[in-house]
Amino acid sequence: MKNIILLLIAALMFLLAGCSGSDAYRGAWKATDASGQKFELVFEAKDFTVKDSTGKVTSFSYTQNQVSISNSVETYGIQLKDGRSYKINFPIKDNEKVGLILDQNGSPMYTISRTGYMKYEEIFTLQ
């Protein structure tokens, strides 16, 4: 019995370590940072790209390491290959079309929207 439990725990840890990104945030996003600069983000299963206003594209590999759903508000944790961690948060109940990307301390880095560029304050006026 003890061996079965250990095997199940090991399998679960393996699955969490190698999880690809959720369908909730995969795809293209319009992003705005705190200073108003605009970016385009594209999330794939195991990597994402950030394109800035000059057209420079930077790619990052990641794994999804957390899922939290509370009162229909979803948060997904991702960890980059270099060790940095971020959270993709959908703060409006049952709405995966607008959200926030938070840093390790929970501070907003980007607002994200499927349809257009938004400021932080605009997301919360949609509720």
Tab-separated table of N, CA and C in Angstrom:
chain	number	residue	atom	x	y	z
A	1	MET	N	0.824	-1.194	0.000
A	1	MET	CA	0.000	0.000	0.000
A	1	MET	C	0.867	1.257	0.000
A	2	LYS	N	1.902	1.253	0.834
A	2	LYS	CA	2.793	2.397	0.924
A	2	LYS	C	3.483	2.640	-0.418
A	3	ASN	N	3.856	1.560	-1.110
A	3	ASN	CA	4.517	1.692	-2.415
A	3	ASN	C	3.578	2.288	-3.462
A	4	ILE	N	2.312	1.919	-3.399
A	4	ILE	CA	1.339	2.454	-4.357
A	4	ILE	C	1.165	3.948	-4.144
A	5	ILE	N	1.086	4.375	-2.901
A	5	ILE	CA	0.932	5.798	-2.595
A	5	ILE	C	2.158	6.570	-3.074
A	6	LEU	N	3.347	6.048	-2.825
A	6	LEU	CA	4.569	6.710	-3.280
A	6	LEU	C	4.617	6.787	-4.798
A	7	LEU	N	4.191	5.738	-5.471
A	7	LEU	CA	4.154	5.729	-6.924
A	7	LEU	C	3.182	6.778	-7.460
A	8	LEU	N	2.009	6.893	-6.837
A	8	LEU	CA	1.032	7.894	-7.258
A	8	LEU	C	1.552	9.318	-7.038
A	9	ILE	N	2.210	9.556	-5.930
A	9	ILE	CA	2.780	10.876	-5.651
A	9	ILE	C	3.859	11.204	-6.671
A	10	ALA	N	4.714	10.235	-6.971
A	10	ALA	CA	5.776	10.455	-7.960
A	10	ALA	C	5.185	10.748	-9.341
A	11	ALA	N	4.138	10.023	-9.715
A	11	ALA	CA	3.500	10.249	-11.013
A	11	ALA	C	2.877	11.641	-11.077
A	12	LEU	N	2.225	12.060	-10.008
A	12	LEU	CA	1.618	13.383	-9.958
A	12	LEU	C	2.676	14.476	-10.077
A	13	MET	N	3.778	14.332	-9.382
A	13	MET	CA	4.858	15.317	-9.450
A	13	MET	C	5.428	15.389	-10.865
A	14	PHE	N	5.561	14.233	-11.513
A	14	PHE	CA	6.060	14.199	-12.882
A	14	PHE	C	5.116	14.943	-13.817
A	15	LEU	N	3.828	14.714	-13.657
A	15	LEU	CA	2.841	15.380	-14.503
A	15	LEU	C	2.858	16.890	-14.299
A	16	LEU	N	2.939	17.337	-13.059
A	16	LEU	CA	2.968	18.769	-12.784
A	16	LEU	C	4.225	19.424	-13.335
A	17	ALA	N	5.344	18.730	-13.261
A	17	ALA	CA	6.604	19.297	-13.722
A	17	ALA	C	6.620	19.490	-15.233
A	18	GLY	N	5.911	18.660	-15.963
A	18	GLY	CA	5.958	18.733	-17.411
A	18	GLY	C	4.678	19.217	-18.054
A	19	CYS	N	3.826	19.869	-17.316
A	19	CYS	CA	2.534	20.288	-17.868
A	19	CYS	C	2.709	21.377	-18.913
A	20	SER	N	1.975	21.204	-20.000
A	20	SER	CA	1.951	22.268	-20.991
A	20	SER	C	0.877	23.267	-20.607
A	21	GLY	N	0.934	24.403	-21.266
A	21	GLY	CA	0.026	25.486	-20.939
A	21	GLY	C	-1.438	25.166	-21.172
A	22	SER	N	-2.260	25.767	-20.388
A	22	SER	CA	-3.707	25.576	-20.454
A	22	SER	C	-4.293	26.230	-21.706
A	23	ASP	N	-5.369	25.652	-22.202
A	23	ASP	CA	-6.093	26.245	-23.328
A	23	ASP	C	-6.652	27.618	-22.957
A	24	ALA	N	-6.839	27.875	-21.669
A	24	ALA	CA	-7.407	29.152	-21.223
A	24	ALA	C	-6.553	30.335	-21.674
A	25	TYR	N	-5.245	30.191	-21.692
A	25	TYR	CA	-4.391	31.319	-22.066
A	25	TYR	C	-3.578	31.093	-23.336
A	26	ARG	N	-3.680	29.921	-23.938
A	26	ARG	CA	-2.964	29.711	-25.206
A	26	ARG	C	-3.544	30.604	-26.287
A	27	GLY	N	-2.672	31.062	-27.162
A	27	GLY	CA	-3.104	31.903	-28.272
A	27	GLY	C	-2.550	33.307	-28.167
A	28	ALA	N	-3.094	34.199	-28.984
A	28	ALA	CA	-2.588	35.567	-29.099
A	28	ALA	C	-3.285	36.518	-28.129
A	29	TRP	N	-2.497	37.441	-27.574
A	29	TRP	CA	-2.983	38.435	-26.629
A	29	TRP	C	-2.420	39.811	-26.965
A	30	LYS	N	-3.201	40.826	-26.730
A	30	LYS	CA	-2.735	42.211	-26.730
A	30	LYS	C	-2.394	42.525	-25.281
A	31	ALA	N	-1.194	43.034	-25.042
A	31	ALA	CA	-0.739	43.282	-23.672
A	31	ALA	C	-0.284	44.731	-23.513
A	32	THR	N	-0.524	45.259	-22.323
A	32	THR	CA	-0.092	46.611	-21.978
A	32	THR	C	0.602	46.544	-20.626
A	33	ASP	N	1.799	47.160	-20.532
A	33	ASP	CA	2.482	47.169	-19.236
A	33	ASP	C	2.059	48.398	-18.434
A	34	ALA	N	2.598	48.549	-17.240
A	34	ALA	CA	2.190	49.625	-16.326
A	34	ALA	C	2.479	51.015	-16.885
A	35	SER	N	3.492	51.134	-17.744
A	35	SER	CA	3.823	52.447	-18.314
A	35	SER	C	3.056	52.739	-19.599
A	36	GLY	N	2.197	51.804	-20.034
A	36	GLY	CA	1.379	52.023	-21.221
A	36	GLY	C	1.972	51.476	-22.510
A	37	GLN	N	3.157	50.867	-22.435
A	37	GLN	CA	3.751	50.280	-23.638
A	37	GLN	C	2.942	49.068	-24.072
A	38	LYS	N	2.857	48.885	-25.383
A	38	LYS	CA	2.041	47.807	-25.936
A	38	LYS	C	2.901	46.670	-26.463
A	39	PHE	N	2.403	45.450	-26.253
A	39	PHE	CA	3.093	44.235	-26.654
A	39	PHE	C	2.082	43.261	-27.235
A	40	GLU	N	2.590	42.291	-27.962
A	40	GLU	CA	1.775	41.174	-28.407
A	40	GLU	C	2.397	39.910	-27.831
A	41	LEU	N	1.590	39.107	-27.151
A	41	LEU	CA	2.043	37.850	-26.561
A	41	LEU	C	1.346	36.708	-27.284
A	42	VAL	N	2.087	35.645	-27.517
A	42	VAL	CA	1.493	34.441	-28.096
A	42	VAL	C	1.957	33.253	-27.269
A	43	PHE	N	1.004	32.581	-26.612
A	43	PHE	CA	1.300	31.404	-25.803
A	43	PHE	C	1.044	30.144	-26.616
A	44	GLU	N	2.034	29.289	-26.666
A	44	GLU	CA	1.908	27.947	-27.242
A	44	GLU	C	1.937	26.964	-26.076
A	45	ALA	N	1.991	25.670	-26.357
A	45	ALA	CA	1.931	24.642	-25.315
A	45	ALA	C	3.097	24.718	-24.330
A	46	LYS	N	4.303	25.000	-24.809
A	46	LYS	CA	5.466	24.986	-23.922
A	46	LYS	C	6.371	26.197	-24.079
A	47	ASP	N	5.955	27.162	-24.885
A	47	ASP	CA	6.735	28.388	-25.022
A	47	ASP	C	5.808	29.545	-25.367
A	48	PHE	N	6.316	30.750	-25.213
A	48	PHE	CA	5.559	31.922	-25.608
A	48	PHE	C	6.506	32.980	-26.129
A	49	THR	N	5.956	33.894	-26.926
A	49	THR	CA	6.747	34.983	-27.484
A	49	THR	C	6.164	36.314	-27.030
A	50	VAL	N	7.060	37.285	-26.927
A	50	VAL	CA	6.681	38.657	-26.597
A	50	VAL	C	7.227	39.533	-27.725
A	51	LYS	N	6.329	40.264	-28.377
A	51	LYS	CA	6.723	41.184	-29.440
A	51	LYS	C	6.478	42.596	-28.943
A	52	ASP	N	7.538	43.429	-28.925
A	52	ASP	CA	7.375	44.798	-28.438
A	52	ASP	C	6.967	45.725	-29.578
A	53	SER	N	6.812	47.005	-29.290
A	53	SER	CA	6.314	47.972	-30.274
A	53	SER	C	7.303	48.225	-31.410
A	54	THR	N	8.572	47.865	-31.228
A	54	THR	CA	9.566	48.026	-32.296
A	54	THR	C	9.615	46.800	-33.203
A	55	GLY	N	8.880	45.751	-32.842
A	55	GLY	CA	8.880	44.528	-33.633
A	55	GLY	C	9.843	43.467	-33.145
A	56	LYS	N	10.586	43.768	-32.078
A	56	LYS	CA	11.527	42.792	-31.519
A	56	LYS	C	10.747	41.658	-30.838
A	57	VAL	N	11.093	40.418	-31.192
A	57	VAL	CA	10.404	39.249	-30.640
A	57	VAL	C	11.367	38.480	-29.747
A	58	THR	N	10.908	38.162	-28.531
A	58	THR	CA	11.684	37.367	-27.586
A	58	THR	C	10.869	36.135	-27.234
A	59	SER	N	11.530	34.965	-27.231
A	59	SER	CA	10.851	33.700	-26.927
A	59	SER	C	11.284	33.162	-25.574
A	60	PHE	N	10.350	32.511	-24.890
A	60	PHE	CA	10.602	31.923	-23.583
A	60	PHE	C	9.986	30.531	-23.525
A	61	SER	N	10.716	29.571	-22.961
A	61	SER	CA	10.164	28.241	-22.684
A	61	SER	C	9.593	28.250	-21.276
A	62	TYR	N	8.481	27.538	-21.064
A	62	TYR	CA	7.862	27.504	-19.747
A	62	TYR	C	7.157	26.179	-19.528
A	63	THR	N	6.833	25.930	-18.270
A	63	THR	CA	5.936	24.841	-17.897
A	63	THR	C	4.871	25.429	-16.980
A	64	GLN	N	3.682	24.869	-17.069
A	64	GLN	CA	2.617	25.277	-16.150
A	64	GLN	C	2.790	24.470	-14.878
A	65	ASN	N	2.833	25.149	-13.743
A	65	ASN	CA	3.075	24.450	-12.484
A	65	ASN	C	1.987	24.654	-11.441
A	66	GLN	N	0.913	25.351	-11.825
A	66	GLN	CA	-0.146	25.593	-10.849
A	66	GLN	C	-1.451	25.930	-11.557
A	67	VAL	N	-2.547	25.503	-10.966
A	67	VAL	CA	-3.889	25.894	-11.397
A	67	VAL	C	-4.696	26.156	-10.138
A	68	SER	N	-5.350	27.311	-10.093
A	68	SER	CA	-6.189	27.651	-8.959
A	68	SER	C	-7.479	28.269	-9.490
A	69	ILE	N	-8.601	27.703	-9.078
A	69	ILE	CA	-9.904	28.255	-9.457
A	69	ILE	C	-10.699	28.446	-8.177
A	70	SER	N	-11.041	29.702	-7.902
A	70	SER	CA	-11.789	30.028	-6.699
A	70	SER	C	-12.890	31.006	-7.064
A	71	ASN	N	-14.142	30.635	-6.801
A	71	ASN	CA	-15.295	31.469	-7.159
A	71	ASN	C	-15.278	31.838	-8.639
A	72	SER	N	-14.900	30.884	-9.481
A	72	SER	CA	-14.832	31.035	-10.937
A	72	SER	C	-13.755	32.006	-11.410
A	73	VAL	N	-12.860	32.434	-10.525
A	73	VAL	CA	-11.709	33.250	-10.896
A	73	VAL	C	-10.528	32.303	-11.048
A	74	GLU	N	-9.900	32.332	-12.229
A	74	GLU	CA	-8.848	31.375	-12.546
A	74	GLU	C	-7.468	32.010	-12.474
A	75	THR	N	-6.508	31.246	-11.950
A	75	THR	CA	-5.113	31.660	-11.930
A	75	THR	C	-4.253	30.463	-12.310
A	76	TYR	N	-3.345	30.691	-13.244
A	76	TYR	CA	-2.434	29.646	-13.707
A	76	TYR	C	-1.014	30.089	-13.411
A	77	GLY	N	-0.236	29.214	-12.800
A	77	GLY	CA	1.165	29.509	-12.530
A	77	GLY	C	2.031	28.929	-13.629
A	78	ILE	N	3.003	29.718	-14.095
A	78	ILE	CA	3.965	29.212	-15.062
A	78	ILE	C	5.373	29.481	-14.551
A	79	GLN	N	6.288	28.612	-14.927
A	79	GLN	CA	7.684	28.798	-14.555
A	79	GLN	C	8.518	28.748	-15.821
A	80	LEU	N	9.325	29.786	-16.008
A	80	LEU	CA	10.193	29.846	-17.170
A	80	LEU	C	11.378	28.907	-16.989
A	81	LYS	N	11.999	28.577	-18.090
A	81	LYS	CA	13.149	27.672	-18.059
A	81	LYS	C	14.267	28.221	-17.166
A	82	ASP	N	14.393	29.566	-17.095
A	82	ASP	CA	15.449	30.172	-16.272
A	82	ASP	C	15.077	30.283	-14.796
A	83	GLY	N	13.886	29.788	-14.414
A	83	GLY	CA	13.500	29.755	-13.005
A	83	GLY	C	12.507	30.819	-12.576
A	84	ARG	N	12.314	31.851	-13.378
A	84	ARG	CA	11.345	32.892	-13.003
A	84	ARG	C	9.928	32.318	-13.031
A	85	SER	N	9.087	32.832	-12.141
A	85	SER	CA	7.697	32.372	-12.054
A	85	SER	C	6.741	33.537	-12.250
A	86	TYR	N	5.631	33.250	-12.912
A	86	TYR	CA	4.594	34.242	-13.152
A	86	TYR	C	3.232	33.597	-12.960
A	87	LYS	N	2.225	34.427	-12.835
A	87	LYS	CA	0.845	33.937	-12.745
A	87	LYS	C	0.024	34.630	-13.817
A	88	ILE	N	-0.827	33.853	-14.449
A	88	ILE	CA	-1.767	34.388	-15.419
A	88	ILE	C	-3.124	34.323	-14.740
A	89	ASN	N	-3.694	35.491	-14.493
A	89	ASN	CA	-4.896	35.608	-13.677
A	89	ASN	C	-6.050	36.161	-14.506
A	90	PHE	N	-7.199	35.497	-14.408
A	90	PHE	CA	-8.424	35.971	-15.037
A	90	PHE	C	-9.351	36.414	-13.907
A	91	PRO	N	-9.300	37.716	-13.535
A	91	PRO	CA	-9.982	38.185	-12.321
A	91	PRO	C	-11.491	38.336	-12.432
A	92	ILE	N	-12.025	38.284	-13.656
A	92	ILE	CA	-13.464	38.439	-13.826
A	92	ILE	C	-14.091	37.059	-13.951
A	93	LYS	N	-15.072	36.796	-13.129
A	93	LYS	CA	-15.749	35.504	-13.079
A	93	LYS	C	-16.184	35.052	-14.477
A	94	ASP	N	-15.792	33.832	-14.834
A	94	ASP	CA	-16.181	33.195	-16.106
A	94	ASP	C	-15.786	33.991	-17.353
A	95	ASN	N	-14.696	34.761	-17.280
A	95	ASN	CA	-14.250	35.546	-18.432
A	95	ASN	C	-12.759	35.294	-18.669
A	96	GLU	N	-12.454	34.567	-19.733
A	96	GLU	CA	-11.058	34.289	-20.099
A	96	GLU	C	-10.606	35.145	-21.273
A	97	LYS	N	-11.274	36.261	-21.507
A	97	LYS	CA	-10.901	37.141	-22.615
A	97	LYS	C	-10.050	38.320	-22.176
A	98	VAL	N	-10.021	38.598	-20.863
A	98	VAL	CA	-9.170	39.646	-20.306
A	98	VAL	C	-8.523	39.112	-19.030
A	99	GLY	N	-7.308	39.582	-18.777
A	99	GLY	CA	-6.632	39.097	-17.576
A	99	GLY	C	-5.401	39.908	-17.247
A	100	LEU	N	-4.623	39.344	-16.342
A	100	LEU	CA	-3.391	39.976	-15.865
A	100	LEU	C	-2.272	38.949	-15.851
A	101	ILE	N	-1.066	39.414	-16.117
A	101	ILE	CA	0.112	38.597	-15.859
A	101	ILE	C	0.802	39.235	-14.667
A	102	LEU	N	0.969	38.443	-13.613
A	102	LEU	CA	1.528	38.918	-12.348
A	102	LEU	C	2.937	38.383	-12.165
A	103	ASP	N	3.799	39.174	-11.528
A	103	ASP	CA	5.153	38.699	-11.236
A	103	ASP	C	5.148	37.803	-9.997
A	104	GLN	N	6.326	37.392	-9.558
A	104	GLN	CA	6.458	36.476	-8.423
A	104	GLN	C	5.879	37.035	-7.133
A	105	ASN	N	5.817	38.366	-7.045
A	105	ASN	CA	5.290	39.011	-5.835
A	105	ASN	C	3.799	39.335	-5.937
A	106	GLY	N	3.174	38.969	-7.057
A	106	GLY	CA	1.758	39.240	-7.244
A	106	GLY	C	1.458	40.616	-7.813
A	107	SER	N	2.495	41.350	-8.219
A	107	SER	CA	2.294	42.677	-8.815
A	107	SER	C	2.006	42.539	-10.304
A	108	PRO	N	1.047	43.316	-10.827
A	108	PRO	CA	0.722	43.227	-12.251
A	108	PRO	C	1.883	43.686	-13.131
A	109	MET	N	2.200	42.872	-14.122
A	109	MET	CA	3.215	43.234	-15.126
A	109	MET	C	2.548	43.685	-16.419
A	110	TYR	N	1.518	42.938	-16.817
A	110	TYR	CA	0.797	43.230	-18.049
A	110	TYR	C	-0.697	43.048	-17.821
A	111	THR	N	-1.495	43.843	-18.513
A	111	THR	CA	-2.900	43.518	-18.699
A	111	THR	C	-2.953	42.816	-20.044
A	112	ILE	N	-3.827	41.832	-20.182
A	112	ILE	CA	-3.939	41.112	-21.442
A	112	ILE	C	-5.396	41.045	-21.879
A	113	SER	N	-5.577	41.101	-23.173
A	113	SER	CA	-6.925	41.029	-23.742
A	113	SER	C	-6.832	40.342	-25.103
A	114	ARG	N	-7.856	39.591	-25.422
A	114	ARG	CA	-7.899	38.924	-26.730
A	114	ARG	C	-8.213	39.915	-27.847
A	115	THR	N	-8.882	41.020	-27.531
A	115	THR	CA	-9.389	41.890	-28.589
A	115	THR	C	-8.697	43.240	-28.724
A	116	GLY	N	-8.161	43.806	-27.657
A	116	GLY	CA	-7.538	45.125	-27.755
A	116	GLY	C	-6.682	45.422	-26.547
A	117	TYR	N	-5.943	46.500	-26.622
A	117	TYR	CA	-5.068	46.899	-25.523
A	117	TYR	C	-5.899	47.543	-24.421
A	118	MET	N	-5.642	47.139	-23.183
A	118	MET	CA	-6.411	47.648	-22.047
A	118	MET	C	-5.477	48.122	-20.936
A	119	LYS	N	-5.959	49.095	-20.186
A	119	LYS	CA	-5.261	49.530	-18.988
A	119	LYS	C	-5.780	48.718	-17.807
A	120	TYR	N	-5.006	48.680	-16.749
A	120	TYR	CA	-5.358	47.934	-15.542
A	120	TYR	C	-6.751	48.315	-15.045
A	121	GLU	N	-7.031	49.609	-14.969
A	121	GLU	CA	-8.309	50.083	-14.438
A	121	GLU	C	-9.490	49.614	-15.285
A	122	GLU	N	-9.279	49.485	-16.596
A	122	GLU	CA	-10.367	49.080	-17.493
A	122	GLU	C	-10.843	47.655	-17.235
A	123	ILE	N	-9.939	46.788	-16.844
A	123	ILE	CA	-10.310	45.397	-16.596
A	123	ILE	C	-11.343	45.311	-15.479
A	124	PHE	N	-11.162	46.081	-14.444
A	124	PHE	CA	-12.052	46.002	-13.296
A	124	PHE	C	-13.348	46.780	-13.481
A	125	THR	N	-13.422	47.642	-14.491
A	125	THR	CA	-14.690	48.304	-14.784
A	125	THR	C	-15.597	47.394	-15.614
A	126	LEU	N	-15.064	46.279	-16.125
A	126	LEU	CA	-15.858	45.325	-16.904
A	126	LEU	C	-16.730	44.434	-16.012
A	127	GLN	N	-16.426	44.395	-14.730
A	127	GLN	CA	-17.148	43.491	-13.841
A	127	GLN	C	-18.548	43.871	-13.641
